[in-house]
């Protein structure tokens, strides 16, 4: 439980759960700001203008908030920090966001990577009369390349074997649960 003592928010708790034991402390990246472009739409394939985006850092503090424009986008400038939990991963920290809009159920997005320019889609569910309505959650939008590097780091550390290449996609071989001898 001592490992989770500094986890003041959901994003911090998820960071603590994902970080390897003994991970280095977080270090603020002095003055540098990351850019996160929120693209808010609905499950009916329409953009959502005037949606409120609330960005929350790893300590549980609001670091940015704003409304989406007529195209359903809003750019957040957020403080970067160095997170030594994965040296091959390009993000400079993570944040969470809550998105609310009139006529829609709320959406919480956890573990959004902070980069020079992150694009984070958010899909809101319309409120439906006489049906169950509730907030929903999702994880941040990691690029395939960043996600592969993240998985590669830990699979390599455990010395896992690769599976056979996939027919039709010979350049990619998923990791196996089996360790090398």
PDB file of C-alpha atoms in Angstrom:
ATOM      1  CA  UNK A   1       0.000   0.000   0.000  1.00  0.00           C
ATOM      2  CA  UNK A   2       2.957   2.330   0.532  1.00  0.00           C
ATOM      3  CA  UNK A   3       3.420   2.325  -3.281  1.00  0.00           C
ATOM      4  CA  UNK A   4      -0.010   3.978  -3.701  1.00  0.00           C
ATOM      5  CA  UNK A   5       0.380   6.660  -0.998  1.00  0.00           C
ATOM      6  CA  UNK A   6       0.981   9.496  -3.526  1.00  0.00           C
ATOM      7  CA  UNK A   7      -1.949   8.551  -5.775  1.00  0.00           C
ATOM      8  CA  UNK A   8      -4.353  11.445  -5.219  1.00  0.00           C
ATOM      9  CA  UNK A   9      -6.470  11.118  -8.369  1.00  0.00           C
ATOM     10  CA  UNK A  10      -7.692   8.423 -10.745  1.00  0.00           C
ATOM     11  CA  UNK A  11      -4.954   9.314 -13.264  1.00  0.00           C
ATOM     12  CA  UNK A  12      -2.346   9.142 -10.501  1.00  0.00           C
ATOM     13  CA  UNK A  13      -3.761   5.825  -9.279  1.00  0.00           C
ATOM     14  CA  UNK A  14      -3.650   4.382 -12.788  1.00  0.00           C
ATOM     15  CA  UNK A  15      -0.094   5.723 -13.185  1.00  0.00           C
ATOM     16  CA  UNK A  16       0.893   4.016  -9.935  1.00  0.00           C
ATOM     17  CA  UNK A  17      -0.733   0.762 -11.034  1.00  0.00           C
ATOM     18  CA  UNK A  18       0.995   0.838 -14.445  1.00  0.00           C
ATOM     19  CA  UNK A  19       4.379   1.945 -13.173  1.00  0.00           C
ATOM     20  CA  UNK A  20       6.847  -0.810 -12.328  1.00  0.00           C
ATOM     21  CA  UNK A  21       7.715  -1.190  -8.647  1.00  0.00           C
ATOM     22  CA  UNK A  22      10.528   1.147  -7.715  1.00  0.00           C
ATOM     23  CA  UNK A  23       9.726   3.595 -10.534  1.00  0.00           C
ATOM     24  CA  UNK A  24      11.456   6.937 -10.291  1.00  0.00           C
ATOM     25  CA  UNK A  25       9.567   9.889  -8.915  1.00  0.00           C
ATOM     26  CA  UNK A  26       7.850  12.323 -11.243  1.00  0.00           C
ATOM     27  CA  UNK A  27       9.919  15.341 -12.196  1.00  0.00           C
ATOM     28  CA  UNK A  28       8.307  18.485 -13.635  1.00  0.00           C
ATOM     29  CA  UNK A  29       9.659  19.483 -17.067  1.00  0.00           C
ATOM     30  CA  UNK A  30      10.315  23.152 -16.300  1.00  0.00           C
ATOM     31  CA  UNK A  31       8.009  25.384 -18.279  1.00  0.00           C
ATOM     32  CA  UNK A  32       7.474  23.126 -21.284  1.00  0.00           C
ATOM     33  CA  UNK A  33       3.884  22.593 -22.372  1.00  0.00           C
ATOM     34  CA  UNK A  34       2.399  19.691 -24.255  1.00  0.00           C
ATOM     35  CA  UNK A  35      -0.464  20.125 -26.687  1.00  0.00           C
ATOM     36  CA  UNK A  36      -3.550  17.919 -26.575  1.00  0.00           C
ATOM     37  CA  UNK A  37      -6.151  18.420 -29.294  1.00  0.00           C
ATOM     38  CA  UNK A  38      -9.503  17.119 -28.081  1.00  0.00           C
ATOM     39  CA  UNK A  39     -11.867  16.082 -30.887  1.00  0.00           C
ATOM     40  CA  UNK A  40     -15.335  15.626 -29.455  1.00  0.00           C
ATOM     41  CA  UNK A  41     -18.089  13.881 -31.364  1.00  0.00           C
ATOM     42  CA  UNK A  42     -21.162  11.819 -30.690  1.00  0.00           C
ATOM     43  CA  UNK A  43     -21.951   8.182 -31.311  1.00  0.00           C
ATOM     44  CA  UNK A  44     -24.287   9.426 -34.069  1.00  0.00           C
ATOM     45  CA  UNK A  45     -21.255  10.727 -36.042  1.00  0.00           C
ATOM     46  CA  UNK A  46     -21.785  14.429 -35.394  1.00  0.00           C
ATOM     47  CA  UNK A  47     -19.288  16.858 -33.905  1.00  0.00           C
ATOM     48  CA  UNK A  48     -20.132  18.304 -30.507  1.00  0.00           C
ATOM     49  CA  UNK A  49     -19.629  22.059 -30.238  1.00  0.00           C
ATOM     50  CA  UNK A  50     -19.558  23.804 -26.854  1.00  0.00           C
ATOM     51  CA  UNK A  51     -18.527  20.670 -24.958  1.00  0.00           C
ATOM     52  CA  UNK A  52     -16.615  21.481 -21.761  1.00  0.00           C
ATOM     53  CA  UNK A  53     -13.258  19.684 -21.477  1.00  0.00           C
ATOM     54  CA  UNK A  54     -11.668  19.566 -18.021  1.00  0.00           C
ATOM     55  CA  UNK A  55      -8.018  18.400 -17.942  1.00  0.00           C
ATOM     56  CA  UNK A  56      -6.732  16.944 -14.664  1.00  0.00           C
ATOM     57  CA  UNK A  57      -3.057  16.223 -13.919  1.00  0.00           C
ATOM     58  CA  UNK A  58      -1.544  13.259 -12.055  1.00  0.00           C
ATOM     59  CA  UNK A  59      -1.937  15.085  -8.732  1.00  0.00           C
ATOM     60  CA  UNK A  60      -5.686  15.595  -9.169  1.00  0.00           C
ATOM     61  CA  UNK A  61      -5.503  19.324 -10.011  1.00  0.00           C
ATOM     62  CA  UNK A  62      -7.299  20.967 -12.933  1.00  0.00           C
ATOM     63  CA  UNK A  63      -4.599  22.227 -15.317  1.00  0.00           C
ATOM     64  CA  UNK A  64      -6.779  23.380 -18.235  1.00  0.00           C
ATOM     65  CA  UNK A  65     -10.411  23.754 -19.251  1.00  0.00           C
ATOM     66  CA  UNK A  66     -12.215  25.063 -22.288  1.00  0.00           C
ATOM     67  CA  UNK A  67     -15.060  24.648 -24.774  1.00  0.00           C
ATOM     68  CA  UNK A  68     -14.938  22.908 -28.138  1.00  0.00           C
ATOM     69  CA  UNK A  69     -15.414  25.081 -31.228  1.00  0.00           C
ATOM     70  CA  UNK A  70     -17.946  24.619 -34.078  1.00  0.00           C
ATOM     71  CA  UNK A  71     -15.780  21.762 -35.433  1.00  0.00           C
ATOM     72  CA  UNK A  72     -15.870  19.979 -32.055  1.00  0.00           C
ATOM     73  CA  UNK A  73     -12.190  20.608 -31.243  1.00  0.00           C
ATOM     74  CA  UNK A  74     -10.359  22.297 -28.388  1.00  0.00           C
ATOM     75  CA  UNK A  75      -6.578  22.565 -27.847  1.00  0.00           C
ATOM     76  CA  UNK A  76      -5.210  22.254 -24.328  1.00  0.00           C
ATOM     77  CA  UNK A  77      -1.722  23.374 -23.319  1.00  0.00           C
ATOM     78  CA  UNK A  78      -0.671  21.276 -20.337  1.00  0.00           C
ATOM     79  CA  UNK A  79       2.526  21.104 -18.264  1.00  0.00           C
ATOM     80  CA  UNK A  80       4.835  18.228 -19.195  1.00  0.00           C
ATOM     81  CA  UNK A  81       6.653  16.211 -16.603  1.00  0.00           C
ATOM     82  CA  UNK A  82       9.204  13.450 -16.818  1.00  0.00           C
ATOM     83  CA  UNK A  83       7.803  10.043 -15.916  1.00  0.00           C
ATOM     84  CA  UNK A  84      10.575   7.432 -15.782  1.00  0.00           C
ATOM     85  CA  UNK A  85       8.193   4.474 -15.895  1.00  0.00           C
ATOM     86  CA  UNK A  86       9.032   3.685 -19.525  1.00  0.00           C
ATOM     87  CA  UNK A  87      12.192   4.995 -21.172  1.00  0.00           C
ATOM     88  CA  UNK A  88      11.093   3.968 -24.692  1.00  0.00           C
ATOM     89  CA  UNK A  89       7.757   5.767 -24.465  1.00  0.00           C
ATOM     90  CA  UNK A  90       7.697   9.272 -25.938  1.00  0.00           C
ATOM     91  CA  UNK A  91       4.999  10.809 -23.706  1.00  0.00           C
ATOM     92  CA  UNK A  92       6.024  13.337 -21.084  1.00  0.00           C
ATOM     93  CA  UNK A  93       3.481  12.351 -18.495  1.00  0.00           C
ATOM     94  CA  UNK A  94      -0.231  11.653 -18.595  1.00  0.00           C
ATOM     95  CA  UNK A  95      -3.405  13.531 -17.743  1.00  0.00           C
ATOM     96  CA  UNK A  96      -7.079  12.654 -17.470  1.00  0.00           C
ATOM     97  CA  UNK A  97     -10.050  14.563 -18.828  1.00  0.00           C
ATOM     98  CA  UNK A  98     -13.750  14.889 -18.178  1.00  0.00           C
ATOM     99  CA  UNK A  99     -15.940  15.976 -21.087  1.00  0.00           C
ATOM    100  CA  UNK A 100     -19.494  17.250 -20.578  1.00  0.00           C
ATOM    101  CA  UNK A 101     -21.994  18.700 -23.053  1.00  0.00           C
ATOM    102  CA  UNK A 102     -25.668  19.583 -23.072  1.00  0.00           C
ATOM    103  CA  UNK A 103     -27.757  16.645 -24.284  1.00  0.00           C
ATOM    104  CA  UNK A 104     -24.994  14.076 -23.666  1.00  0.00           C
ATOM    105  CA  UNK A 105     -23.850  11.778 -20.870  1.00  0.00           C
ATOM    106  CA  UNK A 106     -20.472  12.616 -19.341  1.00  0.00           C
ATOM    107  CA  UNK A 107     -17.232  10.924 -20.485  1.00  0.00           C
ATOM    108  CA  UNK A 108     -14.067  10.464 -18.405  1.00  0.00           C
ATOM    109  CA  UNK A 109     -10.886   9.710 -20.345  1.00  0.00           C
ATOM    110  CA  UNK A 110      -7.962   8.294 -18.355  1.00  0.00           C
ATOM    111  CA  UNK A 111      -4.246   8.121 -19.149  1.00  0.00           C
ATOM    112  CA  UNK A 112      -4.022  10.618 -22.006  1.00  0.00           C
ATOM    113  CA  UNK A 113      -0.363  10.876 -23.054  1.00  0.00           C
ATOM    114  CA  UNK A 114       1.200  14.345 -23.031  1.00  0.00           C
ATOM    115  CA  UNK A 115       3.291  14.867 -26.182  1.00  0.00           C
ATOM    116  CA  UNK A 116       4.225  17.757 -28.443  1.00  0.00           C
ATOM    117  CA  UNK A 117       0.858  17.184 -30.169  1.00  0.00           C
ATOM    118  CA  UNK A 118      -1.532  14.515 -28.918  1.00  0.00           C
ATOM    119  CA  UNK A 119      -4.868  14.012 -30.679  1.00  0.00           C
ATOM    120  CA  UNK A 120      -7.479  12.662 -28.279  1.00  0.00           C
ATOM    121  CA  UNK A 121     -10.862  11.682 -29.725  1.00  0.00           C
ATOM    122  CA  UNK A 122     -13.827  11.608 -27.328  1.00  0.00           C
ATOM    123  CA  UNK A 123     -17.174  10.032 -28.219  1.00  0.00           C
ATOM    124  CA  UNK A 124     -20.149  11.208 -26.184  1.00  0.00           C
ATOM    125  CA  UNK A 125     -23.353   9.210 -25.863  1.00  0.00           C
ATOM    126  CA  UNK A 126     -26.597  11.182 -26.328  1.00  0.00           C
ATOM    127  CA  UNK A 127     -29.022  11.261 -23.413  1.00  0.00           C
ATOM    128  CA  UNK A 128     -31.958   8.960 -24.168  1.00  0.00           C
ATOM    129  CA  UNK A 129     -35.322   9.469 -22.485  1.00  0.00           C
ATOM    130  CA  UNK A 130     -36.779   6.456 -20.686  1.00  0.00           C
ATOM    131  CA  UNK A 131     -33.458   4.593 -20.873  1.00  0.00           C
ATOM    132  CA  UNK A 132     -30.537   4.127 -18.535  1.00  0.00           C
ATOM    133  CA  UNK A 133     -28.129   7.087 -18.835  1.00  0.00           C
ATOM    134  CA  UNK A 134     -24.751   7.107 -17.104  1.00  0.00           C
ATOM    135  CA  UNK A 135     -21.250   8.534 -17.474  1.00  0.00           C
ATOM    136  CA  UNK A 136     -18.789   6.414 -19.471  1.00  0.00           C
ATOM    137  CA  UNK A 137     -15.021   5.946 -19.400  1.00  0.00           C
ATOM    138  CA  UNK A 138     -12.244   5.252 -21.871  1.00  0.00           C
ATOM    139  CA  UNK A 139      -8.460   5.214 -22.025  1.00  0.00           C
ATOM    140  CA  UNK A 140      -6.336   7.800 -23.779  1.00  0.00           C
ATOM    141  CA  UNK A 141      -5.369   7.557 -27.442  1.00  0.00           C
ATOM    142  CA  UNK A 142      -1.909   6.046 -27.724  1.00  0.00           C
ATOM    143  CA  UNK A 143      -0.420   5.687 -31.200  1.00  0.00           C
ATOM    144  CA  UNK A 144       0.201   2.132 -32.375  1.00  0.00           C
ATOM    145  CA  UNK A 145       3.947   2.791 -32.482  1.00  0.00           C
ATOM    146  CA  UNK A 146       4.053   4.112 -28.898  1.00  0.00           C
ATOM    147  CA  UNK A 147       1.894   1.224 -27.686  1.00  0.00           C
ATOM    148  CA  UNK A 148       4.183  -1.319 -29.396  1.00  0.00           C
ATOM    149  CA  UNK A 149       7.270   0.290 -27.787  1.00  0.00           C
ATOM    150  CA  UNK A 150       5.529   0.186 -24.399  1.00  0.00           C
ATOM    151  CA  UNK A 151       4.716  -3.518 -24.744  1.00  0.00           C
ATOM    152  CA  UNK A 152       8.149  -4.301 -26.241  1.00  0.00           C
ATOM    153  CA  UNK A 153       9.913  -2.826 -23.235  1.00  0.00           C
ATOM    154  CA  UNK A 154       8.201  -5.079 -20.691  1.00  0.00           C
ATOM    155  CA  UNK A 155       8.060  -8.185 -22.884  1.00  0.00           C
ATOM    156  CA  UNK A 156      11.807  -7.826 -23.564  1.00  0.00           C
ATOM    157  CA  UNK A 157      12.502  -7.304 -19.871  1.00  0.00           C
ATOM    158  CA  UNK A 158      10.768 -10.627 -19.166  1.00  0.00           C
ATOM    159  CA  UNK A 159      12.601 -12.234 -22.112  1.00  0.00           C
ATOM    160  CA  UNK A 160       9.393 -13.383 -23.758  1.00  0.00           C
ATOM    161  CA  UNK A 161       9.370 -15.148 -27.108  1.00  0.00           C
ATOM    162  CA  UNK A 162       7.630 -13.818 -30.195  1.00  0.00           C
ATOM    163  CA  UNK A 163       4.763 -15.680 -31.821  1.00  0.00           C
ATOM    164  CA  UNK A 164       5.002 -16.616 -35.498  1.00  0.00           C
ATOM    165  CA  UNK A 165       4.451 -13.705 -37.927  1.00  0.00           C
ATOM    166  CA  UNK A 166       0.833 -13.180 -38.907  1.00  0.00           C
ATOM    167  CA  UNK A 167      -0.093 -14.348 -42.422  1.00  0.00           C
ATOM    168  CA  UNK A 168      -0.600 -11.259 -44.561  1.00  0.00           C
ATOM    169  CA  UNK A 169       1.287  -9.099 -42.029  1.00  0.00           C
ATOM    170  CA  UNK A 170       4.790 -10.644 -41.943  1.00  0.00           C
ATOM    171  CA  UNK A 171       6.383  -7.552 -40.355  1.00  0.00           C
ATOM    172  CA  UNK A 172       4.493  -8.021 -37.087  1.00  0.00           C
ATOM    173  CA  UNK A 173       4.822 -10.909 -34.673  1.00  0.00           C
ATOM    174  CA  UNK A 174       2.914 -10.547 -31.381  1.00  0.00           C
ATOM    175  CA  UNK A 175       4.571 -11.500 -28.122  1.00  0.00           C
ATOM    176  CA  UNK A 176       4.009 -14.950 -26.645  1.00  0.00           C
ATOM    177  CA  UNK A 177       3.442 -15.631 -22.943  1.00  0.00           C
ATOM    178  CA  UNK A 178       6.334 -18.139 -23.119  1.00  0.00           C
ATOM    179  CA  UNK A 179       9.754 -17.049 -21.900  1.00  0.00           C
ATOM    180  CA  UNK A 180      12.986 -17.789 -23.747  1.00  0.00           C
ATOM    181  CA  UNK A 181      15.071 -20.634 -22.352  1.00  0.00           C
TER     182      UNK A 181
END
